[in-house]
Rosetta silent file (secondary structure, phi, psi, omega in degrees, C-alpha in Angstrom):
SEQUENCE: MITLTQKYRDLLKLLITHYESLHDGDLTEIGLQPKMDCDNVWTEGYGSLVLDDKGYKIVGFENKAKAYKFAKIHTLEEATIEMDKKIDEVIRLLNKYGVNAIDQQAAGLIDITYNIGIGNFLISKLYHYHTKHATSDWIQKGFDGWTKSGGFVKNGLIARRKSEFTMY
SCORE:     score description
SCORE:     0.000 S_00000001
   1 L     0.000  141.094  179.188  -67.299   96.078    0.074 S_00000001
   2 L  -100.215  124.621  165.271  -66.376   96.570    3.695 S_00000001
   3 L  -128.655  153.445 -175.284  -62.863   97.439    4.741 S_00000001
   4 L  -130.315  122.709  178.952  -62.121   98.912    8.102 S_00000001
   5 L   -67.999  161.940 -179.568  -59.316  101.378    8.856 S_00000001
   6 H   -60.200  -36.635  179.547  -57.360  100.766   12.053 S_00000001
   7 H   -59.035  -47.284 -178.513  -59.035  103.784   13.663 S_00000001
   8 H   -76.404  -26.871  178.588  -62.521  102.294   13.249 S_00000001
   9 H   -69.071  -41.875  175.191  -61.347   98.768   14.033 S_00000001
  10 H   -61.703  -45.912  176.184  -60.019  100.147   17.377 S_00000001
  11 H   -61.209  -39.241  177.331  -63.306  101.960   18.020 S_00000001
  12 H   -65.179  -42.572  177.826  -65.235   98.830   17.192 S_00000001
  13 H   -64.130  -35.012  174.192  -63.152   96.790   19.595 S_00000001
  14 H   -63.540  -43.054  177.436  -63.854   99.362   22.316 S_00000001
  15 H   -62.920  -44.635 -179.210  -67.535   99.057   21.618 S_00000001
  16 H   -65.312  -47.001 -177.669  -67.452   95.276   21.727 S_00000001
  17 H   -67.439  -27.968  176.435  -65.387   95.070   24.907 S_00000001
  18 H   -69.966  -48.721 -173.551  -67.619   97.587   26.610 S_00000001
  19 H   -84.654  -30.221  179.533  -70.904   95.818   25.851 S_00000001
  20 H   -85.496  -24.578 -170.082  -69.751   92.203   25.895 S_00000001
  21 L    49.702  179.056 -178.024  -67.407   92.706   28.869 S_00000001
  22 L   -99.218  113.647 -175.406  -64.987   89.951   29.631 S_00000001
  23 E   -68.868  121.894  174.338  -66.870   86.769   30.534 S_00000001
  24 L  -144.921   98.174 -172.675  -65.633   85.115   33.701 S_00000001
  25 L   -70.436  -22.227 -178.256  -68.194   82.764   35.185 S_00000001
  26 L  -142.243  101.345 -177.809  -66.298   81.894   38.368 S_00000001
  27 L   -72.514   -7.270  177.156  -64.082   84.469   40.031 S_00000001
  28 L   -84.997  -11.264  177.655  -62.853   81.933   42.541 S_00000001
  29 L  -104.085  147.474  176.096  -60.958   80.014   39.856 S_00000001
  30 L   -68.974  138.297 -178.769  -57.820   81.122   38.073 S_00000001
  31 L    85.491  179.014 -179.910  -58.292   82.159   34.497 S_00000001
  32 L   -91.155  140.745  173.898  -61.499   82.855   32.633 S_00000001
  33 L  -122.457  156.729  176.285  -64.471   80.524   32.691 S_00000001
  34 L   -65.579  158.890  170.029  -67.626   80.614   30.616 S_00000001
  35 E  -143.703  163.697 -178.868  -70.854   82.118   31.888 S_00000001
  36 E   -84.941  140.674  172.515  -74.424   82.130   30.770 S_00000001
  37 L   -85.972 -173.187 -174.709  -75.860   85.161   29.026 S_00000001
  38 L   -71.238   -7.925  173.075  -79.365   86.515   29.586 S_00000001
  39 L  -102.542   14.118 -179.347  -80.752   83.851   27.194 S_00000001
  40 L    63.594   28.087  174.676  -79.121   81.054   29.191 S_00000001
  41 E  -101.353  134.308  178.345  -76.562   80.368   26.478 S_00000001
  42 E   -73.889  130.291 -179.576  -72.984   79.691   27.613 S_00000001
  43 E  -131.808  164.838 -179.628  -70.506   82.225   26.337 S_00000001
  44 E  -146.208  164.551  177.813  -66.811   82.907   26.878 S_00000001
  45 E    58.918 -132.687  178.451  -64.323   85.699   26.250 S_00000001
  46 L   -97.603   66.085  173.149  -66.044   88.667   24.633 S_00000001
  47 L    77.562   23.340  175.233  -69.417   87.050   23.927 S_00000001
  48 E   -82.528  138.931  177.223  -68.273   84.000   21.975 S_00000001
  49 E   -68.830  145.757  171.658  -70.523   81.014   22.157 S_00000001
  50 L   -91.226  123.085 -178.149  -69.288   77.877   23.828 S_00000001
  51 E  -110.966  144.368  177.661  -69.883   75.090   21.364 S_00000001
  52 L   -77.797 -174.345 -177.670  -69.925   71.350   21.981 S_00000001
  53 L   -68.948  -11.057  175.093  -68.038   68.769   19.944 S_00000001
  54 L  -101.526    3.506 -179.867  -70.777   68.826   17.299 S_00000001
  55 L    86.312    8.562 -179.261  -70.791   72.619   16.970 S_00000001
  56 L   -93.050  143.831  176.368  -73.992   73.194   18.883 S_00000001
  57 E   -65.695  147.764 -178.531  -74.326   76.001   21.409 S_00000001
  58 L  -100.056  128.918 -173.110  -74.528   74.915   25.060 S_00000001
  59 E  -125.701  142.570  169.525  -77.641   76.137   26.854 S_00000001
  60 L    92.359  145.311 -179.309  -78.869   76.002   30.450 S_00000001
  61 H   -59.553  -33.577 -178.049  -77.473   75.881   33.901 S_00000001
  62 H   -63.872  -14.927  177.585  -77.697   72.096   33.967 S_00000001
  63 H  -102.612   24.363 -178.977  -74.957   72.096   31.250 S_00000001
  64 H   -58.598  -47.300 -179.083  -72.409   74.078   33.266 S_00000001
  65 H   -61.683  -41.822  178.429  -69.919   71.172   33.402 S_00000001
  66 H   -62.753  -43.142  176.350  -70.286   70.674   29.676 S_00000001
  67 H   -59.115  -46.449  177.773  -69.685   74.407   29.043 S_00000001
  68 H   -63.480  -36.580  178.402  -66.573   74.346   31.201 S_00000001
  69 H   -63.328  -41.949 -174.179  -65.324   71.207   29.392 S_00000001
  70 H   -93.130   -4.425  177.319  -65.629   72.764   25.920 S_00000001
  71 L   -60.033  140.076  179.927  -64.488   76.274   26.793 S_00000001
  72 L  -117.254  -11.770 -175.417  -61.420   77.317   24.850 S_00000001
  73 L  -105.281  118.862 -177.811  -60.825   80.820   26.142 S_00000001
  74 L  -126.159   -9.093 -178.567  -58.954   81.028   29.463 S_00000001
  75 L  -133.412  164.301  176.290  -56.883   84.228   29.251 S_00000001
  76 H   -60.501  -41.357  178.393  -57.325   87.875   28.215 S_00000001
  77 H   -61.048  -44.146  178.286  -54.992   87.259   25.295 S_00000001
  78 H   -66.907  -37.995  175.804  -57.028   84.342   24.050 S_00000001
  79 H   -61.595  -42.235  178.288  -60.264   86.401   24.410 S_00000001
  80 H   -67.959  -40.912  175.844  -58.761   89.258   22.405 S_00000001
  81 H   -60.931  -46.650  179.137  -57.494   86.905   19.678 S_00000001
  82 H   -62.013  -42.722  177.501  -60.948   85.272   19.424 S_00000001
  83 H   -59.039  -43.870  178.587  -62.627   88.676   19.255 S_00000001
  84 H   -62.852  -40.787  178.521  -60.339   89.710   16.353 S_00000001
  85 H   -62.501  -43.200 -177.810  -61.083   86.443   14.572 S_00000001
  86 H   -66.633  -37.742  174.904  -64.826   86.954   15.065 S_00000001
  87 H   -60.311  -48.754  179.353  -64.581   90.525   13.748 S_00000001
  88 H   -59.472  -41.118  177.296  -62.698   89.300   10.664 S_00000001
  89 H   -64.540  -39.800  175.242  -65.365   86.600   10.126 S_00000001
  90 H   -62.298  -43.997 -179.097  -68.233   89.160   10.364 S_00000001
  91 H   -63.095  -43.949  179.505  -66.447   91.359    7.819 S_00000001
  92 H   -57.931  -47.294 -174.180  -65.929   88.324    5.502 S_00000001
  93 H   -69.633  -41.575  177.146  -69.618   87.343    5.764 S_00000001
  94 H   -60.148  -43.088  178.095  -70.876   90.924    5.232 S_00000001
  95 H   -65.293  -39.360  178.795  -68.691   91.156    2.139 S_00000001
  96 H   -57.123  -40.333 -175.421  -69.966   87.742    0.956 S_00000001
  97 L   -96.642   18.561  168.711  -73.501   89.025    1.073 S_00000001
  98 L    75.341   23.748  176.940  -72.621   92.287   -0.723 S_00000001
  99 L   -77.580  124.098  178.140  -72.862   94.769    2.109 S_00000001
 100 L  -109.622  137.124 -179.785  -71.179   97.990    1.218 S_00000001
 101 L  -163.618  147.959  175.189  -70.389  100.588    3.887 S_00000001
 102 L   -83.274  170.046 -170.086  -67.910  103.340    4.708 S_00000001
 103 H   -47.844  -52.233 -176.291  -65.859  102.975    7.914 S_00000001
 104 H   -68.463  -38.459  179.387  -68.233  104.368   10.541 S_00000001
 105 H   -65.413  -46.047 -178.306  -71.215  102.625    8.976 S_00000001
 106 H   -57.389  -42.772 -178.704  -69.227   99.375    8.773 S_00000001
 107 H   -62.385  -41.959  178.662  -68.257   99.550   12.433 S_00000001
 108 H   -65.068  -42.143 -179.765  -71.909   99.918   13.514 S_00000001
 109 H   -68.432  -36.144  179.813  -73.002   97.081   11.210 S_00000001
 110 H   -67.224  -41.092 -178.208  -70.163   94.826   12.276 S_00000001
 111 H   -64.769  -45.483 -179.635  -70.965   95.349   15.952 S_00000001
 112 H   -68.031  -31.401  176.138  -74.637   94.484   15.652 S_00000001
 113 H   -71.723  -37.523  173.013  -73.826   91.429   13.494 S_00000001
 114 H   -56.738  -38.137 -173.993  -71.189   90.362   16.029 S_00000001
 115 H   -81.365  -46.177 -173.516  -73.946   90.538   18.648 S_00000001
 116 H  -101.693  -10.538  177.969  -76.980   89.016   16.830 S_00000001
 117 L    92.650  153.852 -176.111  -75.272   86.827   14.214 S_00000001
 118 H   -65.087  -38.528  178.977  -75.173   87.006   10.442 S_00000001
 119 H   -57.797  -49.402 -178.623  -78.404   85.015    9.979 S_00000001
 120 H   -67.088  -38.420 -179.815  -80.407   87.472   12.067 S_00000001
 121 H   -62.567  -41.502 -178.455  -78.699   90.457   10.449 S_00000001
 122 H   -66.419  -25.032  177.238  -79.583   89.213    6.930 S_00000001
 123 L   -99.721    8.929 -175.670  -83.292   88.955    7.782 S_00000001
 124 L   -82.851  155.996  170.952  -83.326   92.279    9.655 S_00000001
 125 H   -64.929  -33.342  178.768  -85.013   95.466    8.630 S_00000001
 126 H   -58.712  -45.796  177.640  -81.649   97.136    9.237 S_00000001
 127 H   -59.600  -46.482  177.620  -80.032   95.108    6.477 S_00000001
 128 H   -60.791  -49.464 -178.142  -82.909   96.018    4.163 S_00000001
 129 H   -61.911  -42.152 -177.475  -82.822   99.684    5.066 S_00000001
 130 H   -64.096  -49.170 -176.825  -79.038   99.883    4.719 S_00000001
 131 H   -67.419  -23.286 -179.734  -78.975   98.184    1.301 S_00000001
 132 L   -95.924    5.553  178.838  -81.810  100.410    0.074 S_00000001
 133 L    56.389   44.287 -175.455  -79.964  103.552    1.323 S_00000001
 134 L   -67.645  168.253  179.323  -82.833  104.500    3.618 S_00000001
 135 L   -69.467  164.433 -179.218  -82.865  107.733    5.618 S_00000001
 136 H   -59.679  -35.380  177.797  -81.128  107.988    8.997 S_00000001
 137 H   -59.941  -43.129 -179.963  -84.531  107.711   10.757 S_00000001
 138 H   -70.180  -39.420  178.365  -85.171  104.330    9.134 S_00000001
 139 H   -60.432  -43.727  177.358  -81.659  103.142    9.851 S_00000001
 140 H   -60.339  -41.267  177.855  -82.175  104.001   13.525 S_00000001
 141 H   -63.071  -35.396  177.100  -85.388  102.061   13.550 S_00000001
 142 H   -64.329  -39.489  175.630  -83.507   99.129   12.082 S_00000001
 143 H   -68.906  -43.872 -176.406  -81.016   99.176   14.941 S_00000001
 144 H   -64.770  -15.606  176.989  -83.734   99.736   17.521 S_00000001
 145 L   -70.575   -1.890 -174.244  -85.485   96.541   16.353 S_00000001
 146 L  -124.116   53.345 -178.993  -82.845   94.477   18.203 S_00000001
 147 L  -110.960    3.567 -178.531  -83.323   95.469   21.858 S_00000001
 148 E  -105.224  149.587  173.015  -84.938   92.317   23.156 S_00000001
 149 E  -145.057  128.903 -175.520  -83.463   89.222   24.680 S_00000001
 150 L    63.025   27.797  178.568  -85.516   86.356   25.963 S_00000001
 151 L    85.382   -3.509 -174.981  -88.631   88.214   24.913 S_00000001
 152 E  -118.945  142.338  173.019  -87.844   91.248   27.107 S_00000001
 153 E   -68.829  133.432  179.715  -86.436   94.677   26.249 S_00000001
 154 L  -115.287  127.993 -179.424  -82.996   94.998   27.859 S_00000001
 155 H   -54.169  -40.082 -178.635  -81.501   98.320   28.848 S_00000001
 156 H   -66.185  -31.164  175.018  -78.052   97.148   27.857 S_00000001
 157 H   -72.884  -35.819  175.841  -79.266   96.325   24.363 S_00000001
 158 H   -62.682  -42.783 -178.979  -80.981   99.700   24.077 S_00000001
 159 H   -66.944  -41.849 -177.449  -77.690  101.408   25.023 S_00000001
 160 H   -66.246  -42.858 -179.358  -75.688   99.151   22.598 S_00000001
 161 H   -63.828  -37.022  176.068  -78.030   99.852   19.713 S_00000001
 162 H   -63.099  -40.661 -178.423  -77.776  103.632   20.381 S_00000001
 163 H   -69.780  -38.505  179.878  -73.992  103.376   20.358 S_00000001
 164 H   -66.392  -42.322  178.276  -74.035  101.325   17.084 S_00000001
 165 H   -64.893  -40.585  177.861  -76.342  103.839   15.460 S_00000001
 166 H   -60.906  -41.981  178.783  -74.167  106.737   16.626 S_00000001
 167 H   -63.444  -46.063  179.177  -71.151  104.990   15.180 S_00000001
 168 L   -53.951    0.000    0.000  -73.057  104.328   11.936 S_00000001
């Protein structure tokens, strides 16, 4: 079971805010607006997907007006609240699927799951290696397997995976 002490929750939030940054798609407008990530998916706040009225993610520049219409995060406070909710949801899902981890491991696993989603985490080699108590080298390979976006290796994802592994 995963529980997270306040110390590691604070470190996790620093990790998330550093790598997700605060999404603001239009600096000429007051408040926060969504922006597209490197996969052309509209996001808001600290990397939260903008979902339409049917719960589908909004993709592509041609859907900018739709993304702005369905955006729910407009302030730093709202972005922080949503990040906390998303962290709690990731912890709930990891516990649902029987992931056990001590604080620093949990923080690394929560961050990668926050970034790639629970579905991707559950099919990942990292999940398999962690649950089988693999060596540190194998765990690192599990993190390193998630450095691509849009089919290309991204320096930001390389750095994030190194940070997650270091935390782990």
